[in-house]
């Protein structure tokens, strides 16, 4: 869902330069048949697809709080996040509409996080699912949107549908393509994202009436960081997430 809010961009100082996929990264990618998992040093490899977005700007620093995480940031123009490069952050320049870009980017990654939006989100998400199948990557976290199951309470549901209802079919198909896969997934359904620093969140599950009318990006980021710490949490679940107290 595209929400017009001010961006909160977190810039991390870095000293080491790690190139995009067009250059030699100094390590060989996993073969298409190689199972992913923590490397010999026990590091988790996590890729964020759509890394230049406002929600990603909240996710990145919270994931870097986790000492055993290495990040790969996938975006169309890598120079936009040049200042984030470090020994734990790699930039990968690519396009989620191109299958080969996704295959190369996802190889060797233990956890894939998609924060993308747009009216082609379902197509791009299907591309991610296909690429993950091909390179044997299994853990996927995807952000869709609240309202796709008509789970929002009235009159909020009617108002939301009037404001951003054109996105609902795309966001619904996004969730469906993930849920129809064999992946170990978590689908997140936030509503009306804001840049408040509040990290407390309220969860509802598929089939339950949604609680809340706003979701802070900070709370989405904290929830995703919790899953990265323990990837077995919320496995194969479709979860509504809202900012606690926003009813």
GROMACS .gro file of C-alpha atoms in nm:
model
  247
    1UNK     CA    1   0.000   0.000   0.000
    2UNK     CA    2   0.141   0.339  -0.096
    3UNK     CA    3   0.090   0.579   0.194
    4UNK     CA    4   0.204   0.939   0.174
    5UNK     CA    5   0.410   0.990   0.486
    6UNK     CA    6   0.741   1.150   0.550
    7UNK     CA    7   1.038   0.919   0.509
    8UNK     CA    8   1.252   0.816   0.802
    9UNK     CA    9   1.584   0.720   0.652
   10UNK     CA   10   1.842   0.552   0.870
   11UNK     CA   11   2.200   0.592   0.744
   12UNK     CA   12   2.468   0.371   0.886
   13UNK     CA   13   2.834   0.468   0.860
   14UNK     CA   14   3.049   0.220   0.674
   15UNK     CA   15   3.411   0.173   0.585
   16UNK     CA   16   3.419  -0.128   0.357
   17UNK     CA   17   3.290  -0.124   0.000
   18UNK     CA   18   3.095  -0.430  -0.111
   19UNK     CA   19   2.996  -0.429  -0.479
   20UNK     CA   20   2.667  -0.499  -0.650
   21UNK     CA   21   2.599  -0.817  -0.844
   22UNK     CA   22   2.759  -0.674  -1.156
   23UNK     CA   23   3.098  -0.693  -0.981
   24UNK     CA   24   3.295  -0.969  -0.812
   25UNK     CA   25   3.171  -0.999  -0.451
   26UNK     CA   26   3.460  -1.219  -0.345
   27UNK     CA   27   3.243  -1.524  -0.279
   28UNK     CA   28   3.082  -1.784  -0.498
   29UNK     CA   29   2.701  -1.791  -0.510
   30UNK     CA   30   2.517  -2.104  -0.405
   31UNK     CA   31   2.438  -2.347  -0.683
   32UNK     CA   32   2.069  -2.375  -0.779
   33UNK     CA   33   2.047  -2.711  -0.598
   34UNK     CA   34   2.230  -2.605  -0.282
   35UNK     CA   35   2.027  -2.586   0.038
   36UNK     CA   36   2.060  -2.258   0.224
   37UNK     CA   37   2.133  -2.225   0.594
   38UNK     CA   38   2.364  -2.039   0.832
   39UNK     CA   39   2.722  -2.040   0.702
   40UNK     CA   40   3.021  -2.201   0.871
   41UNK     CA   41   3.052  -1.898   1.097
   42UNK     CA   42   2.691  -1.930   1.206
   43UNK     CA   43   2.578  -1.616   1.022
   44UNK     CA   44   2.224  -1.580   0.889
   45UNK     CA   45   2.209  -1.436   0.539
   46UNK     CA   46   1.906  -1.211   0.492
   47UNK     CA   47   1.800  -1.027   0.177
   48UNK     CA   48   1.559  -0.733   0.170
   49UNK     CA   49   1.393  -0.686  -0.168
   50UNK     CA   50   1.273  -0.328  -0.203
   51UNK     CA   51   1.549  -0.207   0.027
   52UNK     CA   52   1.520   0.162  -0.057
   53UNK     CA   53   1.168   0.199   0.081
   54UNK     CA   54   1.059   0.370   0.402
   55UNK     CA   55   0.967   0.046   0.575
   56UNK     CA   56   1.304  -0.105   0.484
   57UNK     CA   57   1.472   0.199   0.638
   58UNK     CA   58   1.321   0.089   0.971
   59UNK     CA   59   1.395  -0.281   0.920
   60UNK     CA   60   1.765  -0.248   0.832
   61UNK     CA   61   1.899  -0.105   1.161
   62UNK     CA   62   1.689  -0.347   1.366
   63UNK     CA   63   1.825  -0.645   1.176
   64UNK     CA   64   2.178  -0.516   1.225
   65UNK     CA   65   2.117  -0.525   1.601
   66UNK     CA   66   2.120  -0.905   1.557
   67UNK     CA   67   2.488  -0.993   1.564
   68UNK     CA   68   2.464  -1.308   1.352
   69UNK     CA   69   2.289  -1.139   1.057
   70UNK     CA   70   2.445  -1.037   0.726
   71UNK     CA   71   2.228  -0.828   0.496
   72UNK     CA   72   2.195  -0.813   0.120
   73UNK     CA   73   1.997  -0.509   0.007
   74UNK     CA   74   1.825  -0.548  -0.330
   75UNK     CA   75   1.725  -0.230  -0.512
   76UNK     CA   76   1.724  -0.083  -0.862
   77UNK     CA   77   1.985   0.186  -0.800
   78UNK     CA   78   2.247   0.067  -0.554
   79UNK     CA   79   2.411   0.408  -0.517
   80UNK     CA   80   2.107   0.526  -0.322
   81UNK     CA   81   2.219   0.317  -0.025
   82UNK     CA   82   2.593   0.355  -0.079
   83UNK     CA   83   2.648   0.480   0.276
   84UNK     CA   84   2.504   0.159   0.422
   85UNK     CA   85   2.771  -0.070   0.279
   86UNK     CA   86   2.987  -0.246   0.537
   87UNK     CA   87   3.132  -0.585   0.621
   88UNK     CA   88   2.775  -0.689   0.713
   89UNK     CA   89   2.579  -0.506   0.443
   90UNK     CA   90   2.604  -0.586   0.072
   91UNK     CA   91   2.424  -0.399  -0.205
   92UNK     CA   92   2.271  -0.586  -0.499
   93UNK     CA   93   2.148  -0.382  -0.793
   94UNK     CA   94   1.861  -0.552  -0.969
   95UNK     CA   95   1.501  -0.544  -1.084
   96UNK     CA   96   1.234  -0.766  -0.929
   97UNK     CA   97   1.064  -0.799  -1.267
   98UNK     CA   98   1.371  -0.984  -1.400
   99UNK     CA   99   1.390  -1.350  -1.302
  100UNK     CA  100   1.767  -1.380  -1.339
  101UNK     CA  101   1.830  -1.082  -1.110
  102UNK     CA  102   1.621  -1.247  -0.841
  103UNK     CA  103   1.784  -1.587  -0.882
  104UNK     CA  104   2.131  -1.439  -0.845
  105UNK     CA  105   2.028  -1.221  -0.552
  106UNK     CA  106   1.847  -1.492  -0.355
  107UNK     CA  107   2.112  -1.761  -0.395
  108UNK     CA  108   2.270  -1.835  -0.059
  109UNK     CA  109   2.014  -1.636   0.140
  110UNK     CA  110   1.848  -1.794   0.443
  111UNK     CA  111   1.563  -1.544   0.477
  112UNK     CA  112   1.398  -1.335   0.204
  113UNK     CA  113   1.204  -1.021   0.303
  114UNK     CA  114   0.989  -0.837   0.048
  115UNK     CA  115   0.884  -0.482   0.133
  116UNK     CA  116   0.778  -0.386  -0.219
  117UNK     CA  117   0.449  -0.229  -0.322
  118UNK     CA  118   0.280  -0.117  -0.640
  119UNK     CA  119   0.011  -0.241  -0.876
  120UNK     CA  120   0.242  -0.516  -1.001
  121UNK     CA  121   0.325  -0.645  -0.653
  122UNK     CA  122   0.156  -0.978  -0.723
  123UNK     CA  123   0.370  -1.036  -1.033
  124UNK     CA  124   0.692  -0.940  -0.856
  125UNK     CA  125   0.602  -1.162  -0.561
  126UNK     CA  126   0.536  -1.455  -0.794
  127UNK     CA  127   0.882  -1.395  -0.940
  128UNK     CA  128   1.032  -1.412  -0.590
  129UNK     CA  129   0.851  -1.736  -0.509
  130UNK     CA  130   0.971  -1.894  -0.834
  131UNK     CA  131   1.330  -1.782  -0.778
  132UNK     CA  132   1.328  -1.915  -0.422
  133UNK     CA  133   1.204  -2.252  -0.543
  134UNK     CA  134   1.479  -2.264  -0.805
  135UNK     CA  135   1.765  -2.185  -0.567
  136UNK     CA  136   1.624  -2.384  -0.273
  137UNK     CA  137   1.567  -2.089  -0.040
  138UNK     CA  138   1.269  -2.144   0.190
  139UNK     CA  139   1.196  -1.866   0.445
  140UNK     CA  140   0.993  -1.576   0.305
  141UNK     CA  141   0.842  -1.271   0.476
  142UNK     CA  142   0.611  -1.062   0.255
  143UNK     CA  143   0.429  -0.739   0.329
  144UNK     CA  144   0.082  -0.725   0.176
  145UNK     CA  145  -0.194  -0.505   0.327
  146UNK     CA  146  -0.488  -0.511   0.562
  147UNK     CA  147  -0.834  -0.529   0.410
  148UNK     CA  148  -0.766  -0.802   0.154
  149UNK     CA  149  -0.993  -1.047   0.339
  150UNK     CA  150  -1.254  -0.778   0.420
  151UNK     CA  151  -1.138  -0.823   0.777
  152UNK     CA  152  -1.131  -0.454   0.874
  153UNK     CA  153  -1.409  -0.343   1.113
  154UNK     CA  154  -1.678  -0.108   0.990
  155UNK     CA  155  -1.692   0.180   0.920
  156UNK     CA  156  -1.313   0.167   0.878
  157UNK     CA  157  -1.338  -0.105   0.614
  158UNK     CA  158  -1.569   0.101   0.390
  159UNK     CA  159  -1.353   0.411   0.426
  160UNK     CA  160  -1.030   0.221   0.356
  161UNK     CA  161  -1.183   0.056   0.049
  162UNK     CA  162  -1.292   0.394  -0.086
  163UNK     CA  163  -0.945   0.539  -0.033
  164UNK     CA  164  -0.716   0.258  -0.152
  165UNK     CA  165  -0.951  -0.014  -0.273
  166UNK     CA  166  -0.777  -0.030  -0.612
  167UNK     CA  167  -0.481  -0.195  -0.441
  168UNK     CA  168  -0.682  -0.468  -0.269
  169UNK     CA  169  -0.700  -0.714  -0.561
  170UNK     CA  170  -0.323  -0.689  -0.615
  171UNK     CA  171  -0.247  -0.729  -0.245
  172UNK     CA  172  -0.488  -1.022  -0.226
  173UNK     CA  173  -0.320  -1.199  -0.517
  174UNK     CA  174   0.016  -1.129  -0.352
  175UNK     CA  175  -0.093  -1.312  -0.038
  176UNK     CA  176  -0.249  -1.594  -0.239
  177UNK     CA  177   0.060  -1.664  -0.449
  178UNK     CA  178   0.266  -1.691  -0.131
  179UNK     CA  179   0.014  -1.907   0.054
  180UNK     CA  180  -0.021  -2.140  -0.245
  181UNK     CA  181   0.354  -2.204  -0.243
  182UNK     CA  182   0.550  -2.469  -0.054
  183UNK     CA  183   0.762  -2.201   0.113
  184UNK     CA  184   0.796  -2.136   0.482
  185UNK     CA  185   0.623  -1.796   0.468
  186UNK     CA  186   0.479  -1.519   0.681
  187UNK     CA  187   0.241  -1.270   0.517
  188UNK     CA  188   0.203  -0.938   0.699
  189UNK     CA  189  -0.105  -0.718   0.662
  190UNK     CA  190  -0.040  -0.365   0.796
  191UNK     CA  191  -0.276  -0.070   0.746
  192UNK     CA  192  -0.205   0.300   0.698
  193UNK     CA  193   0.164   0.307   0.770
  194UNK     CA  194   0.314   0.592   0.971
  195UNK     CA  195   0.663   0.693   1.086
  196UNK     CA  196   0.594   0.700   1.459
  197UNK     CA  197   0.867   0.532   1.669
  198UNK     CA  198   0.616   0.306   1.848
  199UNK     CA  199   0.726  -0.057   1.833
  200UNK     CA  200   0.436  -0.217   2.020
  201UNK     CA  201   0.203  -0.406   1.789
  202UNK     CA  202  -0.122  -0.599   1.797
  203UNK     CA  203  -0.159  -0.914   1.588
  204UNK     CA  204  -0.468  -1.070   1.437
  205UNK     CA  205  -0.479  -1.383   1.227
  206UNK     CA  206  -0.653  -1.484   0.910
  207UNK     CA  207  -1.024  -1.525   0.982
  208UNK     CA  208  -1.018  -1.281   1.274
  209UNK     CA  209  -1.150  -0.925   1.274
  210UNK     CA  210  -0.866  -0.675   1.241
  211UNK     CA  211  -0.778  -0.452   1.538
  212UNK     CA  212  -0.643  -0.100   1.488
  213UNK     CA  213  -0.645   0.164   1.217
  214UNK     CA  214  -0.275   0.244   1.179
  215UNK     CA  215   0.054   0.056   1.171
  216UNK     CA  216   0.390   0.211   1.251
  217UNK     CA  217   0.677   0.109   1.027
  218UNK     CA  218   0.880   0.070   1.345
  219UNK     CA  219   0.641  -0.199   1.472
  220UNK     CA  220   0.657  -0.386   1.140
  221UNK     CA  221   1.036  -0.370   1.157
  222UNK     CA  222   1.046  -0.500   1.514
  223UNK     CA  223   0.811  -0.787   1.428
  224UNK     CA  224   1.025  -0.886   1.130
  225UNK     CA  225   1.341  -0.869   1.341
  226UNK     CA  226   1.176  -1.103   1.592
  227UNK     CA  227   1.110  -1.354   1.314
  228UNK     CA  228   1.467  -1.327   1.186
  229UNK     CA  229   1.590  -1.409   1.536
  230UNK     CA  230   1.367  -1.717   1.542
  231UNK     CA  231   1.261  -1.808   1.185
  232UNK     CA  232   1.024  -2.079   1.309
  233UNK     CA  233   0.791  -1.814   1.450
  234UNK     CA  234   0.466  -1.745   1.260
  235UNK     CA  235   0.554  -2.007   0.999
  236UNK     CA  236   0.295  -2.037   0.720
  237UNK     CA  237   0.074  -1.774   0.879
  238UNK     CA  238  -0.106  -1.468   0.743
  239UNK     CA  239  -0.090  -1.202   1.014
  240UNK     CA  240  -0.258  -0.865   1.055
  241UNK     CA  241  -0.030  -0.618   1.233
  242UNK     CA  242  -0.136  -0.283   1.375
  243UNK     CA  243   0.003  -0.026   1.612
  244UNK     CA  244  -0.123  -0.103   1.961
  245UNK     CA  245  -0.375   0.158   2.073
  246UNK     CA  246  -0.469   0.279   1.724
  247UNK     CA  247  -0.830   0.153   1.740
   0.00000   0.00000   0.00000
